[in-house]
Amino acid sequence: MRSKGRSRSYAVAASGQWTDEEEGRRRLPAGEVHAWEPGRNETVCGLSLSRSRLVRFAGVTWTDTFPESGGAADRVQRQCPRCASVAGRRGSDARPAWHRANPRP
């Protein structure tokens, strides 16, 4: 059983890849990115990695794919909205956390 207080860290699976020559030929994600837990064969949103032909990037965290992070987001075109709802979403398009304004007694 997992503890409730433990935060998960998500890696990235992407539809494409590119090589950054400036960082010593490091492979980075490109195209559409999905959150992925290392050790699993599917993304957080339920896509099979092999059937969807997604490339795994165990060394790239989900937060590195946000444009404001300055990380591996140079060629990321789209983040999966279902993965973002589970793994966390930041930026200008992020929705505020849901909360009940007037709970019933």
Tab-separated table of N, CA and C in Angstrom:
chain	number	residue	atom	x	y	z
A	1	MET	N	0.835	-1.177	0.000
A	1	MET	CA	0.000	0.000	0.000
A	1	MET	C	0.880	1.242	0.000
A	2	ARG	N	0.552	2.208	-0.805
A	2	ARG	CA	1.344	3.430	-0.889
A	2	ARG	C	0.893	4.416	0.179
A	3	SER	N	1.853	5.161	0.711
A	3	SER	CA	1.501	6.175	1.695
A	3	SER	C	0.941	7.400	0.993
A	4	LYS	N	-0.003	8.073	1.635
A	4	LYS	CA	-0.653	9.224	1.022
A	4	LYS	C	0.274	10.425	0.920
A	5	GLY	N	1.235	10.557	1.816
A	5	GLY	CA	2.105	11.718	1.828
A	5	GLY	C	3.242	11.664	0.813
A	6	ARG	N	3.463	10.519	0.235
A	6	ARG	CA	4.573	10.359	-0.702
A	6	ARG	C	4.224	10.957	-2.054
A	7	SER	N	5.049	11.865	-2.528
A	7	SER	CA	4.803	12.438	-3.845
A	7	SER	C	5.529	11.594	-4.891
A	8	ARG	N	4.881	11.435	-6.013
A	8	ARG	CA	5.464	10.643	-7.089
A	8	ARG	C	6.262	11.541	-8.009
A	9	SER	N	7.293	10.980	-8.584
A	9	SER	CA	8.040	11.722	-9.600
A	9	SER	C	7.804	11.026	-10.935
A	10	TYR	N	7.492	11.810	-11.924
A	10	TYR	CA	7.164	11.274	-13.238
A	10	TYR	C	8.256	11.617	-14.230
A	11	ALA	N	8.583	10.641	-15.052
A	11	ALA	CA	9.512	10.846	-16.155
A	11	ALA	C	8.669	11.165	-17.393
A	12	VAL	N	9.306	11.220	-18.547
A	12	VAL	CA	8.629	11.635	-19.773
A	12	VAL	C	8.722	10.543	-20.835
A	13	ALA	N	7.636	10.363	-21.560
A	13	ALA	CA	7.609	9.564	-22.782
A	13	ALA	C	7.107	10.500	-23.867
A	14	ALA	N	7.754	10.482	-25.032
A	14	ALA	CA	7.409	11.444	-26.084
A	14	ALA	C	7.256	10.766	-27.430
A	15	SER	N	6.574	11.472	-28.336
A	15	SER	CA	6.361	10.942	-29.680
A	15	SER	C	7.599	11.082	-30.568
A	16	GLY	N	8.563	11.906	-30.152
A	16	GLY	CA	9.782	12.086	-30.930
A	16	GLY	C	10.959	12.424	-30.035
A	17	GLN	N	12.117	12.562	-30.643
A	17	GLN	CA	13.320	12.908	-29.883
A	17	GLN	C	14.248	13.740	-30.747
A	18	TRP	N	15.140	14.444	-30.089
A	18	TRP	CA	16.177	15.204	-30.764
A	18	TRP	C	17.412	15.179	-29.892
A	19	THR	N	18.554	15.514	-30.466
A	19	THR	CA	19.817	15.478	-29.738
A	19	THR	C	20.335	16.893	-29.566
A	20	ASP	N	20.583	17.269	-28.321
A	20	ASP	CA	21.104	18.598	-28.010
A	20	ASP	C	22.626	18.530	-28.041
A	21	GLU	N	23.209	19.169	-29.027
A	21	GLU	CA	24.665	19.151	-29.194
A	21	GLU	C	25.370	19.979	-28.120
A	22	GLU	N	24.706	21.015	-27.612
A	22	GLU	CA	25.326	21.887	-26.617
A	22	GLU	C	25.505	21.212	-25.263
A	23	GLU	N	24.629	20.260	-24.942
A	23	GLU	CA	24.713	19.578	-23.655
A	23	GLU	C	25.402	18.223	-23.766
A	24	GLY	N	26.265	18.072	-24.689
A	24	GLY	CA	27.007	16.819	-24.820
A	24	GLY	C	26.220	15.695	-25.439
A	25	ARG	N	25.484	16.001	-26.511
A	25	ARG	CA	24.714	15.007	-27.261
A	25	ARG	C	23.688	14.290	-26.395
A	26	ARG	N	22.952	15.036	-25.630
A	26	ARG	CA	21.904	14.491	-24.752
A	26	ARG	C	20.604	14.341	-25.536
A	27	ARG	N	19.961	13.168	-25.422
A	27	ARG	CA	18.657	12.937	-26.064
A	27	ARG	C	17.572	13.653	-25.279
A	28	LEU	N	16.704	14.389	-25.984
A	28	LEU	CA	15.625	15.127	-25.339
A	28	LEU	C	14.310	14.876	-26.062
A	29	PRO	N	13.180	15.030	-25.338
A	29	PRO	CA	11.873	14.756	-25.956
A	29	PRO	C	11.449	15.832	-26.945
A	30	ALA	N	10.636	15.416	-27.923
A	30	ALA	CA	10.071	16.328	-28.921
A	30	ALA	C	8.655	15.865	-29.244
A	31	GLY	N	7.858	16.779	-29.778
A	31	GLY	CA	6.490	16.442	-30.159
A	31	GLY	C	5.564	16.447	-28.962
A	32	GLU	N	4.691	15.451	-28.892
A	32	GLU	CA	3.743	15.338	-27.782
A	32	GLU	C	4.387	14.545	-26.643
A	33	VAL	N	4.282	15.076	-25.431
A	33	VAL	CA	4.878	14.402	-24.274
A	33	VAL	C	3.797	13.897	-23.325
A	34	HIS	N	4.119	12.791	-22.671
A	34	HIS	CA	3.237	12.158	-21.696
A	34	HIS	C	4.025	11.905	-20.418
A	35	ALA	N	3.336	11.922	-19.280
A	35	ALA	CA	3.961	11.572	-18.008
A	35	ALA	C	4.031	10.050	-17.923
A	36	TRP	N	5.104	9.550	-17.360
A	36	TRP	CA	5.359	8.107	-17.310
A	36	TRP	C	6.086	7.776	-16.023
A	37	GLU	N	5.671	6.709	-15.352
A	37	GLU	CA	6.347	6.241	-14.150
A	37	GLU	C	7.342	5.155	-14.562
A	38	PRO	N	8.639	5.363	-14.317
A	38	PRO	CA	9.615	4.332	-14.664
A	38	PRO	C	9.260	3.001	-13.995
A	39	GLY	N	9.414	1.951	-14.768
A	39	GLY	CA	9.061	0.623	-14.281
A	39	GLY	C	7.699	0.166	-14.771
A	40	ARG	N	6.953	1.055	-15.384
A	40	ARG	CA	5.640	0.713	-15.933
A	40	ARG	C	5.718	0.743	-17.456
A	41	ASN	N	4.823	0.015	-18.098
A	41	ASN	CA	4.810	-0.047	-19.561
A	41	ASN	C	3.724	0.798	-20.179
A	42	GLU	N	3.188	1.740	-19.395
A	42	GLU	CA	2.165	2.627	-19.915
A	42	GLU	C	2.315	4.015	-19.317
A	43	THR	N	1.760	4.998	-20.001
A	43	THR	CA	1.804	6.366	-19.507
A	43	THR	C	0.763	6.534	-18.407
A	44	VAL	N	0.778	7.676	-17.761
A	44	VAL	CA	-0.177	7.958	-16.699
A	44	VAL	C	-1.601	7.974	-17.246
A	45	CYS	N	-1.772	8.416	-18.494
A	45	CYS	CA	-3.111	8.470	-19.093
A	45	CYS	C	-3.557	7.123	-19.665
A	46	GLY	N	-2.702	6.111	-19.628
A	46	GLY	CA	-3.097	4.772	-20.027
A	46	GLY	C	-2.626	4.310	-21.393
A	47	LEU	N	-1.829	5.093	-22.099
A	47	LEU	CA	-1.322	4.661	-23.405
A	47	LEU	C	-0.199	3.639	-23.222
A	48	SER	N	-0.219	2.605	-24.022
A	48	SER	CA	0.863	1.630	-24.021
A	48	SER	C	2.077	2.256	-24.697
A	49	LEU	N	3.234	2.165	-24.059
A	49	LEU	CA	4.445	2.780	-24.624
A	49	LEU	C	4.834	2.150	-25.958
A	50	SER	N	4.782	0.833	-26.047
A	50	SER	CA	5.225	0.182	-27.280
A	50	SER	C	4.204	0.336	-28.404
A	51	ARG	N	2.931	0.171	-28.113
A	51	ARG	CA	1.913	0.289	-29.165
A	51	ARG	C	1.784	1.720	-29.679
A	52	SER	N	2.013	2.687	-28.812
A	52	SER	CA	1.927	4.089	-29.213
A	52	SER	C	3.236	4.591	-29.807
A	53	ARG	N	4.256	3.736	-29.767
A	53	ARG	CA	5.598	4.073	-30.275
A	53	ARG	C	6.159	5.325	-29.615
A	54	LEU	N	6.019	5.380	-28.293
A	54	LEU	CA	6.555	6.495	-27.530
A	54	LEU	C	7.964	6.177	-27.070
A	55	VAL	N	8.830	7.182	-27.092
A	55	VAL	CA	10.215	7.033	-26.668
A	55	VAL	C	10.308	7.426	-25.199
A	56	ARG	N	10.968	6.596	-24.398
A	56	ARG	CA	11.098	6.860	-22.960
A	56	ARG	C	12.309	7.731	-22.671
A	57	PHE	N	12.124	8.659	-21.740
A	57	PHE	CA	13.202	9.531	-21.276
A	57	PHE	C	13.226	9.481	-19.758
A	58	ALA	N	13.891	8.469	-19.221
A	58	ALA	CA	13.921	8.281	-17.766
A	58	ALA	C	14.673	9.401	-17.056
A	59	GLY	N	15.596	10.063	-17.727
A	59	GLY	CA	16.380	11.126	-17.114
A	59	GLY	C	15.757	12.505	-17.203
A	60	VAL	N	14.589	12.606	-17.847
A	60	VAL	CA	13.907	13.889	-17.991
A	60	VAL	C	12.634	13.850	-17.151
A	61	THR	N	12.496	14.801	-16.231
A	61	THR	CA	11.305	14.827	-15.382
A	61	THR	C	10.166	15.567	-16.074
A	62	TRP	N	8.957	15.307	-15.608
A	62	TRP	CA	7.763	15.930	-16.170
A	62	TRP	C	7.846	17.454	-16.091
A	63	THR	N	8.354	17.976	-14.988
A	63	THR	CA	8.433	19.429	-14.825
A	63	THR	C	9.423	20.071	-15.790
A	64	ASP	N	10.354	19.304	-16.338
A	64	ASP	CA	11.302	19.844	-17.321
A	64	ASP	C	10.659	20.109	-18.679
A	65	THR	N	9.443	19.618	-18.903
A	65	THR	CA	8.779	19.810	-20.197
A	65	THR	C	7.958	21.087	-20.251
A	66	PHE	N	7.889	21.840	-19.154
A	66	PHE	CA	7.167	23.105	-19.147
A	66	PHE	C	8.056	24.191	-19.737
A	67	PRO	N	7.524	25.043	-20.600
A	67	PRO	CA	8.351	26.075	-21.256
A	67	PRO	C	9.083	26.986	-20.279
A	68	GLU	N	8.470	27.337	-19.168
A	68	GLU	CA	9.112	28.249	-18.222
A	68	GLU	C	10.209	27.585	-17.397
A	69	SER	N	10.356	26.272	-17.492
A	69	SER	CA	11.377	25.571	-16.710
A	69	SER	C	12.777	25.784	-17.270
A	70	GLY	N	12.865	26.031	-18.572
A	70	GLY	CA	14.173	26.175	-19.200
A	70	GLY	C	14.881	24.840	-19.350
A	71	GLY	N	14.179	23.762	-19.124
A	71	GLY	CA	14.772	22.425	-19.197
A	71	GLY	C	14.705	21.846	-20.591
A	72	ALA	N	14.017	20.729	-20.720
A	72	ALA	CA	13.965	19.982	-21.973
A	72	ALA	C	12.753	20.335	-22.823
A	73	ALA	N	12.242	21.549	-22.716
A	73	ALA	CA	11.005	21.921	-23.386
A	73	ALA	C	11.200	22.584	-24.743
A	74	ASP	N	12.408	22.642	-25.249
A	74	ASP	CA	12.677	23.367	-26.490
A	74	ASP	C	11.833	22.900	-27.670
A	75	ARG	N	11.657	21.602	-27.818
A	75	ARG	CA	10.929	21.084	-28.979
A	75	ARG	C	9.647	20.342	-28.604
A	76	VAL	N	9.175	20.572	-27.393
A	76	VAL	CA	7.902	19.991	-26.977
A	76	VAL	C	6.787	20.823	-27.597
A	77	GLN	N	5.908	20.171	-28.350
A	77	GLN	CA	4.815	20.876	-29.009
A	77	GLN	C	3.529	20.826	-28.203
A	78	ARG	N	3.305	19.727	-27.488
A	78	ARG	CA	2.054	19.563	-26.754
A	78	ARG	C	2.264	18.643	-25.573
A	79	GLN	N	1.630	18.984	-24.451
A	79	GLN	CA	1.609	18.104	-23.294
A	79	GLN	C	0.239	17.452	-23.227
A	80	CYS	N	0.211	16.174	-22.967
A	80	CYS	CA	-1.048	15.457	-22.860
A	80	CYS	C	-1.859	16.052	-21.709
A	81	PRO	N	-3.076	16.523	-21.980
A	81	PRO	CA	-3.865	17.131	-20.914
A	81	PRO	C	-4.278	16.147	-19.823
A	82	ARG	N	-4.481	14.868	-20.190
A	82	ARG	CA	-4.843	13.876	-19.172
A	82	ARG	C	-3.663	13.588	-18.254
A	83	CYS	N	-2.471	13.515	-18.811
A	83	CYS	CA	-1.276	13.316	-17.981
A	83	CYS	C	-1.027	14.534	-17.103
A	84	ALA	N	-1.253	15.721	-17.658
A	84	ALA	CA	-1.036	16.956	-16.905
A	84	ALA	C	-1.984	17.053	-15.716
A	85	SER	N	-3.199	16.529	-15.855
A	85	SER	CA	-4.142	16.601	-14.749
A	85	SER	C	-3.712	15.704	-13.591
A	86	VAL	N	-2.980	14.643	-13.885
A	86	VAL	CA	-2.511	13.736	-12.840
A	86	VAL	C	-1.141	14.159	-12.307
A	87	ALA	N	-0.228	14.447	-13.204
A	87	ALA	CA	1.158	14.713	-12.815
A	87	ALA	C	1.402	16.151	-12.394
A	88	GLY	N	0.477	17.041	-12.682
A	88	GLY	CA	0.650	18.434	-12.310
A	88	GLY	C	0.733	19.310	-13.533
A	89	ARG	N	0.168	20.490	-13.402
A	89	ARG	CA	0.112	21.415	-14.524
A	89	ARG	C	0.503	22.779	-14.005
A	90	ARG	N	1.364	23.435	-14.746
A	90	ARG	CA	1.767	24.800	-14.406
A	90	ARG	C	1.725	25.631	-15.665
A	91	GLY	N	1.846	26.912	-15.495
A	91	GLY	CA	1.914	27.787	-16.653
A	91	GLY	C	0.655	28.592	-16.837
A	92	SER	N	0.597	29.335	-17.932
A	92	SER	CA	-0.512	30.247	-18.174
A	92	SER	C	-1.816	29.517	-18.468
A	93	ASP	N	-1.749	28.298	-19.011
A	93	ASP	CA	-2.975	27.567	-19.326
A	93	ASP	C	-3.438	26.678	-18.179
A	94	ALA	N	-2.765	26.732	-17.052
A	94	ALA	CA	-3.119	25.885	-15.922
A	94	ALA	C	-4.421	26.353	-15.285
A	95	ARG	N	-5.266	25.397	-14.987
A	95	ARG	CA	-6.503	25.712	-14.288
A	95	ARG	C	-6.236	25.723	-12.792
A	96	PRO	N	-6.940	26.557	-12.041
A	96	PRO	CA	-6.748	26.532	-10.590
A	96	PRO	C	-7.254	25.222	-10.005
A	97	ALA	N	-6.739	24.859	-8.847
A	97	ALA	CA	-7.173	23.625	-8.187
A	97	ALA	C	-8.661	23.713	-7.873
A	98	TRP	N	-9.372	22.600	-8.023
A	98	TRP	CA	-10.797	22.581	-7.771
A	98	TRP	C	-11.054	22.664	-6.285
A	99	HIS	N	-12.051	23.438	-5.906
A	99	HIS	CA	-12.484	23.472	-4.503
A	99	HIS	C	-13.970	23.822	-4.472
A	100	ARG	N	-14.662	23.332	-3.466
A	100	ARG	CA	-16.084	23.589	-3.323
A	100	ARG	C	-16.257	24.938	-2.632
A	101	ALA	N	-16.992	25.851	-3.249
A	101	ALA	CA	-17.167	27.193	-2.700
A	101	ALA	C	-18.172	27.203	-1.556
A	102	ASN	N	-19.302	26.528	-1.721
A	102	ASN	CA	-20.346	26.496	-0.692
A	102	ASN	C	-20.722	25.058	-0.388
A	103	PRO	N	-19.995	24.413	0.500
A	103	PRO	CA	-20.330	23.014	0.789
A	103	PRO	C	-21.671	22.899	1.520
A	104	ARG	N	-22.335	21.819	1.262
A	104	ARG	CA	-23.619	21.592	1.944
A	104	ARG	C	-23.372	21.221	3.403
A	105	PRO	N	-24.304	21.589	4.276
A	105	PRO	CA	-24.117	21.242	5.701
A	105	PRO	C	-24.303	19.768	5.970
